[in-house]
């Protein structure tokens, strides 16, 4: 099995002028991608960094981010992708806890660091001629990238993915999905979200073109659909939430995107209503429902969504029971094994040991997801803890609560997910204030949300804030979360 870098090198040597990446008016050929990433690698190798010391790459959907990713791993370093929407406090935490030796940026960053910060374009202006040797690249069980996810301790945790993990994942993608034919892969997820890996590396390793869309475009429907119409997208990867948003536009159908023939959904439950509508609007396309947490390299199982499945089940399955790497414990918890299991959490051996125990000689990952079997399929049945999926992002409720409780006006807080059927659509924070509320609730909410932007990304900030005198307790003296959740349906 070729390494990811070897696959991309092969494409760059054979088809250097083929387009590798496109965003807005920026584009990059495979030849440029390979050469520029060599320049980044050369720059990094001349620094006094330890092998495998992480490199933080900061920005948003820029071709130079991809250049920086490949440059880091060519020089023997894992990269840590951080989106420019990340609050400064969180960015500081990730940089310090990862032990990064450098921050590479593709746009201005206002946070100050104790380590060097270098703009990728400035670095490339200094380094013109470079060529790296495969012996320097990140190898086998070395860490290829580290993605930080929400953590129950109140701080994000760094999931370490090895070169072998990634190679096995890409091989699995090529084996199971119709993605080999030349075409354009949509790149919708920011690089700090591991769903982006599902389009990034299968596309680059196969010599395809990545067409990225930015958060700015997504916030402007006309711009978004203008770009989708000219993208030539054949393979669509996104959360179901993003497709649900696109379906609100009646013009989004096969005629607008005639090449689109494959939908890959992951990150959250795929509602039947979304799948049904997509079948009507995109009759040429095949829809796949994938499942897998960040700790197991994006996804480990899938089901092709058919009209028969939609007729027979209230909820779409996530895997056939025969899936080798996915099984159920007696408690109903889904566990995962196999070659895509992460090396664990960076700098957190105890947490790693708990999440990745060895059972009967096999290392597994305890997902915390509840599953059940029915008619030869596995279905997702909820969580064992306070983790939720919202618009594809994995959120630890406890982390959000801790950040809200740290705000000066707040005495205590409980956050509950708001659901429509099985889908989490938003979050509501129930807050006890230190002082009685003297202003209108919306003014306090505006103040608290503004304060939270320094500590949490926007997708983690609850949509609704409710102010109560005391938090209700259950018979065991614990906060009665179920009672609060019921209030959201009244």
Coordinates of C-alpha atoms in Angstrom, one line a residue:
X1 CA 0.0 0.0 0.0
X2 CA 1.5 3.3 -1.1
X3 CA 1.8 6.0 1.5
X4 CA -0.4 9.1 1.0
X5 CA 2.6 11.3 0.1
X6 CA 3.9 8.7 -2.4
X7 CA 0.5 8.6 -4.1
X8 CA 0.4 12.4 -4.4
X9 CA 4.0 12.5 -5.7
X10 CA 3.1 10.0 -8.4
X11 CA 0.3 12.2 -9.6
X12 CA 2.5 15.3 -9.4
X13 CA 5.2 13.7 -11.5
X14 CA 2.8 12.2 -14.1
X15 CA 0.3 15.1 -14.4
X16 CA 2.0 18.2 -13.0
X17 CA -0.4 20.6 -14.8
X18 CA -3.6 18.9 -13.5
X19 CA -5.6 21.1 -11.1
X20 CA -5.3 20.0 -7.5
X21 CA -7.2 22.7 -5.6
X22 CA -9.6 25.5 -6.3
X23 CA -11.1 28.1 -4.0
X24 CA -12.5 31.5 -5.0
X25 CA -10.0 32.8 -7.6
X26 CA -7.1 30.8 -6.2
X27 CA -6.0 27.5 -7.7
X28 CA -3.1 25.1 -7.5
X29 CA -1.8 22.5 -9.9
X30 CA -0.3 19.2 -8.6
X31 CA 3.2 20.3 -9.8
X32 CA 2.8 23.6 -7.8
X33 CA 1.5 21.7 -4.7
X34 CA 4.4 19.3 -4.7
X35 CA 7.1 22.0 -5.3
X36 CA 5.7 24.5 -2.8
X37 CA 5.3 21.8 -0.1
X38 CA 8.9 20.8 -0.7
X39 CA 9.8 24.5 0.0
X40 CA 7.9 24.4 3.3
X41 CA 9.6 21.1 4.2
X42 CA 13.0 22.5 3.4
X43 CA 12.3 25.5 5.6
X44 CA 11.2 23.4 8.5
X45 CA 14.1 21.0 8.3
X46 CA 16.5 23.9 8.6
X47 CA 15.0 24.9 12.0
X48 CA 16.1 23.4 15.3
X49 CA 12.9 21.3 15.8
X50 CA 12.7 17.8 17.1
X51 CA 11.3 15.2 14.7
X52 CA 7.6 14.7 15.1
X53 CA 7.2 18.0 17.0
X54 CA 3.8 19.3 15.8
X55 CA 3.3 22.3 13.5
X56 CA 0.1 24.3 13.9
X57 CA -1.4 25.4 10.6
X58 CA -3.8 28.4 11.0
X59 CA -6.2 29.7 8.3
X60 CA -9.4 29.0 6.4
X61 CA -9.8 27.1 3.1
X62 CA -6.6 28.4 1.5
X63 CA -4.5 26.5 -1.0
X64 CA -1.5 27.4 1.1
X65 CA -2.9 25.4 4.0
X66 CA -2.7 22.2 1.9
X67 CA 0.8 23.2 1.0
X68 CA 1.7 23.6 4.7
X69 CA 0.1 20.3 5.6
X70 CA 2.1 18.4 3.1
X71 CA 5.3 20.4 3.8
X72 CA 5.0 19.6 7.5
X73 CA 4.7 15.8 7.0
X74 CA 7.4 15.8 4.3
X75 CA 9.7 17.3 7.0
X76 CA 8.7 14.6 9.5
X77 CA 6.2 16.7 11.5
X78 CA 2.5 16.2 12.2
X79 CA 0.3 19.2 11.5
X80 CA -2.4 20.6 13.7
X81 CA -5.1 22.3 11.6
X82 CA -6.8 25.3 13.3
X83 CA -9.5 27.2 11.6
X84 CA -9.3 31.0 11.7
X85 CA -12.7 31.1 13.4
X86 CA -11.1 29.6 16.5
X87 CA -11.2 31.9 19.6
X88 CA -7.8 33.1 20.7
X89 CA -8.0 31.3 24.1
X90 CA -8.7 28.0 22.4
X91 CA -5.9 28.6 19.9
X92 CA -3.5 29.4 22.7
X93 CA -4.4 26.2 24.5
X94 CA -4.0 24.0 21.4
X95 CA -0.6 25.6 20.6
X96 CA 0.7 25.1 24.1
X97 CA -0.8 21.7 24.9
X98 CA 0.4 20.3 21.5
X99 CA 4.0 21.3 22.2
X100 CA 4.1 22.9 18.7
X101 CA 7.4 24.3 17.5
X102 CA 5.9 26.7 15.0
X103 CA 2.7 28.3 13.8
X104 CA 2.3 28.5 10.1
X105 CA -0.4 31.0 9.0
X106 CA -2.3 31.6 5.7
X107 CA -4.0 34.7 7.1
X108 CA -3.4 37.3 9.8
X109 CA -3.6 36.0 13.3
X110 CA -4.0 38.4 16.2
X111 CA -3.1 36.1 19.1
X112 CA 0.4 36.3 20.5
X113 CA 2.5 33.2 21.0
X114 CA 5.6 32.0 22.8
X115 CA 6.7 30.2 19.6
X116 CA 7.5 31.6 16.2
X117 CA 4.7 32.5 13.8
X118 CA 5.5 32.5 10.1
X119 CA 3.2 33.4 7.2
X120 CA 3.4 30.6 4.6
X121 CA 3.6 33.1 1.7
X122 CA 6.7 34.8 3.4
X123 CA 8.3 31.5 3.9
X124 CA 7.8 30.6 0.2
X125 CA 9.3 33.9 -0.8
X126 CA 12.5 32.9 1.0
X127 CA 12.8 29.3 -0.2
X128 CA 12.8 28.9 -4.0
X129 CA 14.6 25.6 -4.7
X130 CA 13.9 22.5 -2.6
X131 CA 13.5 18.8 -2.9
X132 CA 12.7 16.5 0.0
X133 CA 13.6 12.8 0.2
X134 CA 11.1 10.1 1.2
X135 CA 13.3 9.1 4.1
X136 CA 12.4 12.4 5.8
X137 CA 8.7 12.0 5.5
X138 CA 6.4 11.0 8.3
X139 CA 6.5 7.2 8.3
X140 CA 4.2 4.3 9.2
X141 CA 3.3 4.6 12.9
X142 CA 4.5 8.2 13.2
X143 CA 1.8 10.9 13.7
X144 CA 0.6 12.5 10.5
X145 CA -2.0 14.9 11.9
X146 CA -3.5 15.9 15.2
X147 CA -7.1 17.2 15.3
X148 CA -8.5 18.8 18.5
X149 CA -12.0 17.8 19.5
X150 CA -14.3 19.0 22.3
X151 CA -13.2 17.5 25.7
X152 CA -15.3 16.6 28.8
X153 CA -12.5 18.0 31.0
X154 CA -13.3 21.5 29.9
X155 CA -10.5 21.6 27.4
X156 CA -10.1 20.2 23.8
X157 CA -8.2 17.0 23.4
X158 CA -5.7 16.2 20.5
X159 CA -6.5 13.1 18.5
X160 CA -3.3 11.7 16.9
X161 CA -3.7 10.0 13.5
X162 CA -0.7 8.1 12.1
X163 CA 0.5 7.8 8.5
X164 CA -0.7 4.2 8.5
X165 CA -4.1 5.1 9.9
X166 CA -4.6 7.6 7.1
X167 CA -3.3 5.2 4.4
X168 CA -5.7 2.5 5.5
X169 CA -8.6 4.9 5.6
X170 CA -7.9 6.1 2.0
X171 CA -7.6 2.5 0.8
X172 CA -10.9 1.7 2.4
X173 CA -12.5 4.7 0.7
X174 CA -11.2 3.7 -2.7
X175 CA -12.3 0.1 -2.1
X176 CA -15.9 0.9 -1.1
X177 CA -17.0 4.0 -2.9
X178 CA -17.3 5.0 -6.6
X179 CA -14.6 7.7 -6.4
X180 CA -11.9 6.5 -8.7
X181 CA -13.1 8.1 -11.9
X182 CA -11.6 11.6 -12.6
X183 CA -13.7 14.4 -11.2
X184 CA -14.1 17.2 -8.7
X185 CA -14.5 16.6 -4.9
X186 CA -16.4 19.2 -2.9
X187 CA -14.4 20.4 0.1
X188 CA -17.0 21.9 2.5
X189 CA -15.7 21.1 6.0
X190 CA -13.0 23.3 7.6
X191 CA -9.7 21.5 8.0
X192 CA -10.0 21.5 11.8
X193 CA -13.0 19.2 11.4
X194 CA -11.9 15.7 10.5
X195 CA -14.7 15.3 7.9
X196 CA -12.4 17.3 5.6
X197 CA -10.0 14.4 5.5
X198 CA -12.7 12.3 3.7
X199 CA -12.4 14.5 0.6
X200 CA -8.9 15.9 1.0
X201 CA -6.8 12.8 0.8
X202 CA -8.9 10.5 -1.4
X203 CA -9.0 13.4 -3.9
X204 CA -5.3 14.3 -3.8
X205 CA -4.1 10.7 -3.7
X206 CA -6.3 9.8 -6.7
X207 CA -5.3 12.9 -8.8
X208 CA -8.7 14.5 -8.5
X209 CA -9.5 18.2 -8.0
X210 CA -10.7 19.6 -4.7
X211 CA -13.2 22.5 -5.0
X212 CA -13.3 24.3 -1.6
X213 CA -16.1 26.6 -0.5
X214 CA -15.6 29.1 2.3
X215 CA -17.7 30.0 5.4
X216 CA -18.2 33.4 3.7
X217 CA -19.8 31.8 0.7
X218 CA -21.9 29.5 2.9
X219 CA -23.3 32.6 4.7
X220 CA -24.3 34.1 1.3
X221 CA -26.7 31.8 -0.4
X222 CA -26.4 33.4 -3.8
X223 CA -22.6 33.2 -3.7
X224 CA -22.8 29.6 -2.5
X225 CA -25.1 28.3 -5.3
X226 CA -23.2 30.3 -7.9
X227 CA -20.0 28.5 -6.9
X228 CA -21.7 25.1 -6.7
X229 CA -23.1 25.5 -10.2
X230 CA -19.7 26.1 -11.7
X231 CA -17.7 23.7 -9.5
X232 CA -18.3 20.6 -11.6
X233 CA -18.6 18.6 -8.4
X234 CA -18.9 14.8 -8.8
X235 CA -18.3 13.6 -5.2
X236 CA -20.1 15.5 -2.5
X237 CA -18.9 15.1 1.1
X238 CA -20.6 17.0 3.9
X239 CA -22.7 16.7 7.1
X240 CA -26.4 16.1 6.6
X241 CA -27.0 19.5 8.1
X242 CA -25.2 21.2 5.2
X243 CA -27.3 19.3 2.7
X244 CA -30.4 20.1 4.6
X245 CA -29.6 23.8 4.3
X246 CA -28.9 23.5 0.6
X247 CA -32.3 21.7 0.1
X248 CA -34.0 24.9 1.2
X249 CA -33.1 26.3 -2.2
X250 CA -35.6 24.8 -4.7
X251 CA -33.0 25.4 -7.5
X252 CA -30.5 22.9 -6.0
X253 CA -31.0 19.8 -8.1
X254 CA -29.3 17.7 -10.7
X255 CA -29.7 20.3 -13.4
X256 CA -27.6 22.8 -11.3
X257 CA -24.9 20.1 -10.7
X258 CA -25.1 17.6 -13.5
X259 CA -21.9 15.8 -12.7
X260 CA -22.8 15.1 -9.1
X261 CA -23.2 11.3 -8.8
X262 CA -22.0 10.4 -5.2
X263 CA -23.1 11.8 -1.8
X264 CA -21.0 10.8 1.2
X265 CA -22.5 11.8 4.6
X266 CA -20.9 11.6 8.0
X267 CA -20.6 13.4 11.3
X268 CA -24.2 13.1 12.4
X269 CA -27.5 11.2 11.9
X270 CA -28.7 11.3 8.2
X271 CA -32.4 12.1 8.5
X272 CA -34.7 10.0 6.2
X273 CA -36.4 13.2 5.0
X274 CA -33.0 14.6 3.7
X275 CA -32.1 11.3 2.0
X276 CA -35.6 11.0 0.4
X277 CA -35.5 14.6 -1.0
X278 CA -32.0 14.1 -2.3
X279 CA -33.1 11.0 -4.2
X280 CA -35.8 13.0 -5.9
X281 CA -33.6 15.9 -6.8
X282 CA -30.5 14.0 -7.8
X283 CA -31.7 10.8 -9.5
X284 CA -28.2 10.1 -11.0
X285 CA -26.6 10.1 -7.5
X286 CA -25.8 7.3 -5.1
X287 CA -26.2 8.2 -1.4
X288 CA -24.0 6.7 1.4
X289 CA -24.5 7.0 5.1
X290 CA -21.1 6.7 6.9
X291 CA -20.2 6.3 10.6
X292 CA -17.0 6.8 12.6
X293 CA -15.5 9.1 15.2
X294 CA -12.4 11.2 14.9
X295 CA -10.5 8.6 17.0
X296 CA -10.9 6.0 14.2
X297 CA -9.8 8.2 11.2
X298 CA -13.0 9.7 10.0
X299 CA -15.2 6.7 9.2
X300 CA -15.2 2.9 9.5
X301 CA -18.6 1.8 8.2
X302 CA -21.2 2.7 5.7
X303 CA -24.6 1.8 4.2
X304 CA -25.8 2.6 0.7
X305 CA -29.1 4.4 1.1
X306 CA -31.8 2.8 -1.1
X307 CA -35.5 3.3 -1.6
X308 CA -36.0 0.0 0.1
X309 CA -34.1 1.1 3.2
X310 CA -36.1 4.3 3.4
X311 CA -39.4 2.3 3.1
X312 CA -38.5 -0.3 5.8
X313 CA -36.9 1.7 8.6
X314 CA -37.8 4.7 10.7
X315 CA -34.0 5.5 11.0
X316 CA -31.2 4.8 8.6
X317 CA -28.6 2.2 9.7
X318 CA -24.9 3.0 10.1
X319 CA -23.5 -0.4 9.2
X320 CA -24.3 -4.0 8.3
X321 CA -23.9 -6.4 11.3
X322 CA -21.2 -8.1 9.3
X323 CA -18.9 -5.1 9.5
X324 CA -15.6 -6.5 11.0
X325 CA -14.3 -3.5 12.8
X326 CA -17.6 -2.4 14.4
X327 CA -19.4 -4.4 17.1
X328 CA -21.5 -4.1 20.3
X329 CA -20.6 -4.7 23.9
X330 CA -23.2 -6.4 26.1
X331 CA -24.0 -2.9 27.5
X332 CA -25.0 -1.8 24.0
X333 CA -21.9 0.4 23.5
X334 CA -20.4 0.5 20.0
X335 CA -16.7 -0.4 19.9
X336 CA -14.3 -0.1 17.0
X337 CA -11.1 -2.1 16.2
X338 CA -8.8 -2.3 13.2
X339 CA -6.0 -0.4 11.5
X340 CA -7.5 3.1 11.6
X341 CA -7.6 3.3 15.4
X342 CA -5.8 6.5 16.5
X343 CA -2.5 6.4 18.4
X344 CA -4.5 8.1 21.3
X345 CA -4.8 11.5 22.8
X346 CA -1.7 13.7 22.8
X347 CA -0.2 14.1 26.2
X348 CA -3.1 12.3 27.9
X349 CA -2.0 8.7 28.7
X350 CA -4.7 8.0 31.3
X351 CA -7.5 9.3 29.0
X352 CA -6.0 7.2 26.1
X353 CA -5.9 4.1 28.3
X354 CA -9.6 4.5 29.2
X355 CA -10.8 5.1 25.7
X356 CA -8.5 2.6 23.9
X357 CA -8.4 -0.5 26.2
X358 CA -7.0 -3.9 25.0
X359 CA -9.7 -6.6 25.2
X360 CA -8.7 -10.2 24.6
X361 CA -5.5 -9.1 22.9
X362 CA -7.3 -6.6 20.6
X363 CA -7.0 -2.9 21.0
X364 CA -10.4 -1.2 20.7
X365 CA -11.9 2.2 20.9
X366 CA -14.9 2.7 23.2
X367 CA -17.0 5.2 21.2
X368 CA -19.5 6.1 24.0
X369 CA -22.2 5.6 21.3
X370 CA -25.1 3.3 22.0
X371 CA -26.1 0.9 19.2
X372 CA -28.6 -1.8 18.5
X373 CA -29.1 -4.6 15.9
X374 CA -32.1 -5.1 13.7
X375 CA -32.5 -7.3 10.6
X376 CA -28.8 -7.5 9.9
X377 CA -28.0 -3.9 10.5
X378 CA -26.5 -1.8 13.2
X379 CA -28.3 1.5 14.2
X380 CA -27.1 4.5 16.3
X381 CA -29.1 4.8 19.5
X382 CA -27.7 7.8 21.3
X383 CA -24.8 8.5 23.7
X384 CA -23.7 7.1 27.1
X385 CA -22.4 10.5 28.2
X386 CA -23.0 14.2 27.6
X387 CA -21.6 14.3 24.1
X388 CA -23.8 15.4 21.2
X389 CA -23.4 15.9 17.5
X390 CA -24.6 19.3 16.2
X391 CA -24.3 20.1 12.4
X392 CA -21.5 17.4 12.3
X393 CA -19.4 18.9 15.1
X394 CA -18.8 16.7 18.1
X395 CA -19.5 18.7 21.3
X396 CA -18.9 17.8 24.9
X397 CA -21.7 19.4 26.8
X398 CA -19.5 19.6 29.9
X399 CA -16.9 21.7 28.2
X400 CA -19.5 24.3 27.1
X401 CA -21.0 24.3 30.7
X402 CA -17.6 24.9 32.2
X403 CA -16.8 27.8 29.9
X404 CA -20.2 29.4 30.7
X405 CA -19.8 28.9 34.4
X406 CA -16.4 30.7 34.3
X407 CA -18.1 33.9 33.1
X408 CA -18.4 36.5 35.9
X409 CA -22.2 36.9 35.9
X410 CA -22.9 33.1 36.0
X411 CA -23.3 31.0 39.2
X412 CA -24.2 27.7 37.5
X413 CA -25.3 26.4 34.2
X414 CA -26.7 23.3 32.5
X415 CA -26.7 22.9 28.7
X416 CA -29.3 20.6 27.1
X417 CA -29.6 19.6 23.4
X418 CA -32.8 20.6 21.6
X419 CA -34.0 17.8 19.3
X420 CA -36.3 17.4 16.3
X421 CA -37.0 13.7 16.3
X422 CA -33.6 12.0 16.7
X423 CA -31.7 15.0 15.4
X424 CA -30.0 17.6 17.6
X425 CA -30.8 21.0 16.0
X426 CA -29.5 23.4 18.7
X427 CA -28.4 23.9 22.3
X428 CA -30.2 25.7 25.2
X429 CA -28.3 26.9 28.2
X430 CA -30.2 27.1 31.6
X431 CA -28.4 29.6 33.7
X432 CA -28.5 30.7 37.4
X433 CA -27.0 34.1 37.7
X434 CA -25.0 35.4 40.7
X435 CA -27.2 38.5 40.9
X436 CA -30.9 38.8 40.1
X437 CA -31.6 39.8 36.5
X438 CA -32.4 43.5 36.4
X439 CA -32.1 44.0 32.6
X440 CA -34.1 42.4 29.9
X441 CA -33.1 38.7 29.3
X442 CA -32.0 39.3 25.7
X443 CA -29.5 42.0 26.9
X444 CA -27.9 39.5 29.3
X445 CA -27.9 36.9 26.6
X446 CA -26.1 39.3 24.2
X447 CA -23.5 40.0 26.9
X448 CA -22.8 36.4 27.7
X449 CA -22.6 35.3 24.1
X450 CA -20.2 38.2 23.4
X451 CA -18.0 37.0 26.4
X452 CA -18.1 33.4 25.2
X453 CA -16.7 34.3 21.8
X454 CA -13.3 34.6 23.5
X455 CA -13.4 31.0 24.7
X456 CA -15.6 28.9 22.3
X457 CA -16.1 28.6 18.6
X458 CA -19.5 29.9 17.4
X459 CA -20.8 26.4 16.7
X460 CA -20.4 25.6 20.5
X461 CA -22.3 28.6 21.8
X462 CA -25.9 27.7 22.7
X463 CA -28.5 29.3 20.6
X464 CA -30.9 29.9 23.5
X465 CA -30.3 31.1 27.0
X466 CA -32.9 30.7 29.7
X467 CA -32.5 32.2 33.2
X468 CA -33.8 30.3 36.2
X469 CA -33.5 30.8 40.0
X470 CA -32.2 27.3 40.8
X471 CA -31.4 24.2 38.8
X472 CA -33.9 21.3 39.4
X473 CA -32.5 18.2 41.1
X474 CA -33.5 14.6 40.7
X475 CA -34.1 12.1 43.5
X476 CA -30.3 11.4 43.7
X477 CA -29.5 15.1 44.2
X478 CA -28.1 15.5 40.7
X479 CA -29.2 18.1 38.3
X480 CA -32.3 16.8 36.6
X481 CA -31.3 17.2 32.9
X482 CA -34.2 15.2 31.7
X483 CA -36.6 17.6 33.3
X484 CA -34.9 20.6 31.6
X485 CA -34.8 18.8 28.3
X486 CA -38.6 18.2 28.5
X487 CA -39.0 22.0 28.8
X488 CA -37.7 22.4 25.3
X489 CA -40.6 20.5 23.9
X490 CA -43.4 22.4 25.8

